[in-house]
Structures are given as structure tokens and as C-alpha cells.
Coordinates of C-alpha atoms in Angstrom, one line a residue:
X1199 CA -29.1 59.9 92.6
X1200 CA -25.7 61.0 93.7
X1201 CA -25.1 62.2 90.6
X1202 CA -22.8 59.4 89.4
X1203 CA -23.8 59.2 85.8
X1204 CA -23.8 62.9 85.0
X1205 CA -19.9 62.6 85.5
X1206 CA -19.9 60.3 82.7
X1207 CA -22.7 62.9 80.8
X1208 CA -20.7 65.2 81.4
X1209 CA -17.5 63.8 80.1
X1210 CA -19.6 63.0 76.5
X1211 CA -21.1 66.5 76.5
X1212 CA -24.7 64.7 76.8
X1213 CA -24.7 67.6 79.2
X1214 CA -23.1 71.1 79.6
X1215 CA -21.2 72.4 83.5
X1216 CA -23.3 75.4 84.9
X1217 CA -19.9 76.1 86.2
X1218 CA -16.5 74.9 86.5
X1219 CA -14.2 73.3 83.4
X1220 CA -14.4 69.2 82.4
X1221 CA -11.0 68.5 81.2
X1222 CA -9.7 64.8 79.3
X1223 CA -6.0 64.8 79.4
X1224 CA -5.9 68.2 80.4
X1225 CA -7.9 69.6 77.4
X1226 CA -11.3 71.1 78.1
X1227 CA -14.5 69.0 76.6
X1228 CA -16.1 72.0 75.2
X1229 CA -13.2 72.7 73.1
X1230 CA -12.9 69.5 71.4
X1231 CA -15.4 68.3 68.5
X1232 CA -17.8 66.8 69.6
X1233 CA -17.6 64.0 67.0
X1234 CA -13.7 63.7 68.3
X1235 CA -14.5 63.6 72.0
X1236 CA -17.3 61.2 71.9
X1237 CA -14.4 58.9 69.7
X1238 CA -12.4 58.9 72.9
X1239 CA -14.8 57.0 74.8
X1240 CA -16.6 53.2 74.6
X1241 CA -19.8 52.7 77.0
X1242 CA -21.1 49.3 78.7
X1243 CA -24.0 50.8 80.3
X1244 CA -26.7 48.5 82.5
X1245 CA -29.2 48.2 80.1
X1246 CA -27.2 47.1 76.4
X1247 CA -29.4 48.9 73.8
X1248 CA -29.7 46.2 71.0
X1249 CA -31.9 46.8 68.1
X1250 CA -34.5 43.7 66.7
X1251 CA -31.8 42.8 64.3
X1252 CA -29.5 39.8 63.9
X1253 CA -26.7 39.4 66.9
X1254 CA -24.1 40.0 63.7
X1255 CA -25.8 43.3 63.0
X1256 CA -26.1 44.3 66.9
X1257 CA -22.5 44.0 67.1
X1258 CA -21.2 46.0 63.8
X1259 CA -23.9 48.1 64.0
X1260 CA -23.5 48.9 60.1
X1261 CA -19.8 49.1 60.2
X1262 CA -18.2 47.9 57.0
X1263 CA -14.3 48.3 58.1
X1264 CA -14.3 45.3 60.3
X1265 CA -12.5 42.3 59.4
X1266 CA -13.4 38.5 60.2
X1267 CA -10.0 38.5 62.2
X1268 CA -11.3 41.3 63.7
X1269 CA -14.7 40.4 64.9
X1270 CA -13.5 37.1 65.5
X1271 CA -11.5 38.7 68.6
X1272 CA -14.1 40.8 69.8
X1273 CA -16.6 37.8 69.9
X1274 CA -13.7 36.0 71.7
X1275 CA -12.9 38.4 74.3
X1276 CA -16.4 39.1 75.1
X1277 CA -17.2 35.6 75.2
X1278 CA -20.4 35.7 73.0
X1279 CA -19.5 32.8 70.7
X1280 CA -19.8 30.6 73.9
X1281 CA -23.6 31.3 73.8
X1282 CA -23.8 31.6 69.7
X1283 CA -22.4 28.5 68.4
X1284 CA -25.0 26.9 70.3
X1285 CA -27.6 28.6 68.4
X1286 CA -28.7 27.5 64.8
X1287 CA -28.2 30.2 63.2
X1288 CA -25.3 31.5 65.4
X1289 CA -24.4 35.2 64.7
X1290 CA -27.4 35.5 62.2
X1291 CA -30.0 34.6 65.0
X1292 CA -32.5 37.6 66.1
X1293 CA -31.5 39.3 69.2
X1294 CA -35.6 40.0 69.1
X1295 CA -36.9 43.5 69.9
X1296 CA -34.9 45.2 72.6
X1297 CA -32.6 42.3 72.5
X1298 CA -35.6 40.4 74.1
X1299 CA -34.4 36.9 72.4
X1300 CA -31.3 37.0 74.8
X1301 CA -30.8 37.0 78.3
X1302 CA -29.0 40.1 80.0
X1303 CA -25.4 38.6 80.2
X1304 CA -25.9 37.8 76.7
X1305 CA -26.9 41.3 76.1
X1306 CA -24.3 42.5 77.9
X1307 CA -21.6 40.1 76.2
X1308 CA -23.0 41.6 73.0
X1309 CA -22.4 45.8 74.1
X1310 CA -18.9 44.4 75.2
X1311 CA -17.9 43.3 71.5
X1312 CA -19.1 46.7 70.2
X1313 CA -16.8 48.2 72.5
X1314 CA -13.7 46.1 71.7
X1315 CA -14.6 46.7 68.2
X1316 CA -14.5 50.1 68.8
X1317 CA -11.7 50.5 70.7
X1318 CA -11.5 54.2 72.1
X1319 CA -9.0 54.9 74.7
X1320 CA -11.6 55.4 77.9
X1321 CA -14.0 52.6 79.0
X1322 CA -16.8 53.9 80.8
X1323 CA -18.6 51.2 82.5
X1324 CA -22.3 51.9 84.4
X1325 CA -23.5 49.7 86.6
X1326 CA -22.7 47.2 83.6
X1327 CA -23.1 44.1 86.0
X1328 CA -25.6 45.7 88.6
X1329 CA -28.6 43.7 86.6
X1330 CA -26.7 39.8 86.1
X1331 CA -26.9 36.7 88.2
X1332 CA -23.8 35.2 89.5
X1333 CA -22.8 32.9 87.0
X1334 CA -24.0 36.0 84.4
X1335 CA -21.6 38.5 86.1
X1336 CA -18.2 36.3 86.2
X1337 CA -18.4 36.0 82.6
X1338 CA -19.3 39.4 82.4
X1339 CA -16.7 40.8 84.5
X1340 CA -14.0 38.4 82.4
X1341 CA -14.8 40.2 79.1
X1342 CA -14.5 43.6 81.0
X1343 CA -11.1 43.0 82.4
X1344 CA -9.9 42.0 78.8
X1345 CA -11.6 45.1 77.8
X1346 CA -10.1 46.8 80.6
X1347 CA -6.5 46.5 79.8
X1348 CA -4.7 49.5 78.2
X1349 CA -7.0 51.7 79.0
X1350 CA -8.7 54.5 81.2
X1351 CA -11.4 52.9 82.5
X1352 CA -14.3 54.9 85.1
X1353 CA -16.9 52.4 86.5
X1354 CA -19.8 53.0 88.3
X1355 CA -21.1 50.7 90.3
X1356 CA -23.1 50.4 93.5
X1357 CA -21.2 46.6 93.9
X1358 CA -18.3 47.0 95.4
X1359 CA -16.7 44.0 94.3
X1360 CA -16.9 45.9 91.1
X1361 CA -14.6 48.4 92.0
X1362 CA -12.0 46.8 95.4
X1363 CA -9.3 46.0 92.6
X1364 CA -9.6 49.9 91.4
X1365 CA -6.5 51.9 91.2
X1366 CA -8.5 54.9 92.7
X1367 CA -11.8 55.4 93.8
X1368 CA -14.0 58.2 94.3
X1369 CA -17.1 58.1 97.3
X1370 CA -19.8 60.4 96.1
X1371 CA -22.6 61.4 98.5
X1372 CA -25.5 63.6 97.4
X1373 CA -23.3 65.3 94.9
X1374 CA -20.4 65.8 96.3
X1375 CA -17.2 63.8 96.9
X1376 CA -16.8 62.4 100.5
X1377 CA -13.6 60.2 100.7
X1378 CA -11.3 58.7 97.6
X1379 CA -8.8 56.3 97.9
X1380 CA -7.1 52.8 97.8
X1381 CA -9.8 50.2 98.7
X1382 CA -7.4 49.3 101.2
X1383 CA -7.1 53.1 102.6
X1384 CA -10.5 53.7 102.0
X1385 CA -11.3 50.4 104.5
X1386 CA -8.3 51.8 107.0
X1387 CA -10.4 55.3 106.9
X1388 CA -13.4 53.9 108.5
X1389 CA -15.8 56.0 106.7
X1390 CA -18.7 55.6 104.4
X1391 CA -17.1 53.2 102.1
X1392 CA -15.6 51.0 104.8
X1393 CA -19.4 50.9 105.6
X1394 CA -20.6 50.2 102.6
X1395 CA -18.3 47.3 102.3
X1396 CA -19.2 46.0 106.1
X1397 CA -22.5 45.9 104.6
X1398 CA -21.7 43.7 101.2
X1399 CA -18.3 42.1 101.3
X1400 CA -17.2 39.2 103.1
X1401 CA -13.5 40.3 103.8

């Protein structure tokens, strides 16, 4: 409730400022296209929306420009063929309503592959391994740094482990930023995230 996600809201124009300017590389959002400024961004949100269609289909979502080579890579990187070439039907199996027929790191391994496939500039990642077990979120968090590389990339996360490696990170309480940092100054500082990290890090 810290207001987090309306950053990243704000950033797609899912919502409109009351006041103030959002800016991407120093050009305002409003004066973009929208169709152009939601190109500039990919999104591996907590909860993978996947549709009751085959995992092939949940990945392309109806995309026709993709090569073999192509999705090849993406199933690679995201590390969904470790999980599919056990199943019969492999890519062509039913991800079920909701993605019901796979477990949430698969789901998750599956919105990962969408995103390589897309390959926008800013990666904008939501609590995307808040939900996963363990073993879930080291795989997870594998495909994200492959992801990760080359590009802007804005987490969310309430895990701090998530976020320690960042090259800057933003505190927000109720709203409002309250410290931003290094992890390291941010620890040095004493504060609310050097709390926060007391709390769930083993330093």
C-alpha cells in the first residue's frame, strides 16, 4: 500500500499524475503514443496471466514473427523446457484455466519467455518471486538475471534479497520516498531499510 505499483502504472499510463510530469529518458509519458510507450516496457508481475491454452500459445500469444531459433532461446533462458520436455506433449500441453495445470514457477517461467520474446528496453518486475518456494525462486531469479542484462530494469519487491545486488534503490513509506541508496549505504544509514534487512537477511 505504499504505493509501489502505481509507479510502474504510472510509467504505462494505466494511470494519469494529478500533478507533477512522468518522464522515460527524459521525455514525458503523456506525449508519447501510447502504443509506443507501452512498447518500451516488458512486465513479470506476481501473478503470470496465462490463458487455458497450450504452454506454445501462452508464450507467443498469437505472434506469427517468431522464429524456432527464436523461441528456442526464450524457452532456454527462462528455463521452461526443463519442466516441458518432461511432459508428453511438451509445449502443446494445456497450461489449464488460469494456468491451473502448472505450478507458479512454471507460470512464472512461462511470463519470462514472453518477455524475452518481446524484448522492450525496460523490465519491470513486481513482486515476480514474492509467491515461489525456494527451489521455485532460484530458477526464477536465474531467468530474470538473463533477462536482466542490457536493460533498465525496476523491481518491486518486499524480499530484499530481490533487490541487495541493485544499482539503486528507492525506500518508499506511505507514499513517499524515505532513503535511496547502495544496499551497502543504505545498511551504513541505519534506517528503515537497514531494518528491514535486520529483520530478513542473514548478513
Amino acid at each position: 500500500g505504499a504505493g509501489k505499483s502505481t509507479v510502474f502504472n504510472l510509467l504505462t499510463r494505466l494511470v494519469d499524475p494529478d500533478r507533477g510530469t512522468v518522464s522515460v529518458g527524459g521525455v514525458s509519458v503523456a506525449a508519447l503514443d501510447l502504443g509506443v510507450l507501452r512498447s518500451l516496457f516488458s512486465t513479470v508481475a506476481q501473478d503470470a496471466t496465462l490463458f487455458d491454452e497450450t504452454i506454445r500459445d501462452n508464450i507467443l500469444l498469437g505472434r506469427t514473427d517468431i522464429s524456432e531459433a527464436q523461441l528456442n532461446t526464450a524457452l532456454t533462458v527462462a528455463h521452461v523446457t526443463e519442466f516441458t520436455d518432461a511432459m508428453p506433449l511438451g509445449l502443446d500441453s494445456p497450461a489449464g484455466p488460469r494456468g491451473s495445470a502448472l505450478s507458479g514457477g512454471q507460470r512464472q517461467r512461462v511470463a519470462i519467455a514472453r518477455a524475452v520474446l518481446r524484448d522492450a528496453p525496460v523490465l519491470l518486475l513486481d513482486e515476480a518471486t514474492s509467491a515461489l518456494d525456494t527451489a521455485s525462486e532460484a530458477k526464477v531469479a536465474q531467468a530474470l538475471d538473463h533477462l536482466s542484462a542490457g536493460r533498465t530494469t525496476l523491481v518491486i519487491a518486499h524480499r530484499l534479497s530481490t533487490v541487495r545486488n541493485a544499482d539503486h534503490i528507492v525506500v518508499v513509506v506511505e507514499g513517499r520516498v524515505a532513503e535511496e541508496g547502495t544496499h551497502d549505504t543504505l545498511l551504513a544509514k541505519g534506517g528503515v531499510y537497514a531494518d528491514l534487512c535486520r529483520l530478513q537477511l542473514v548478513e
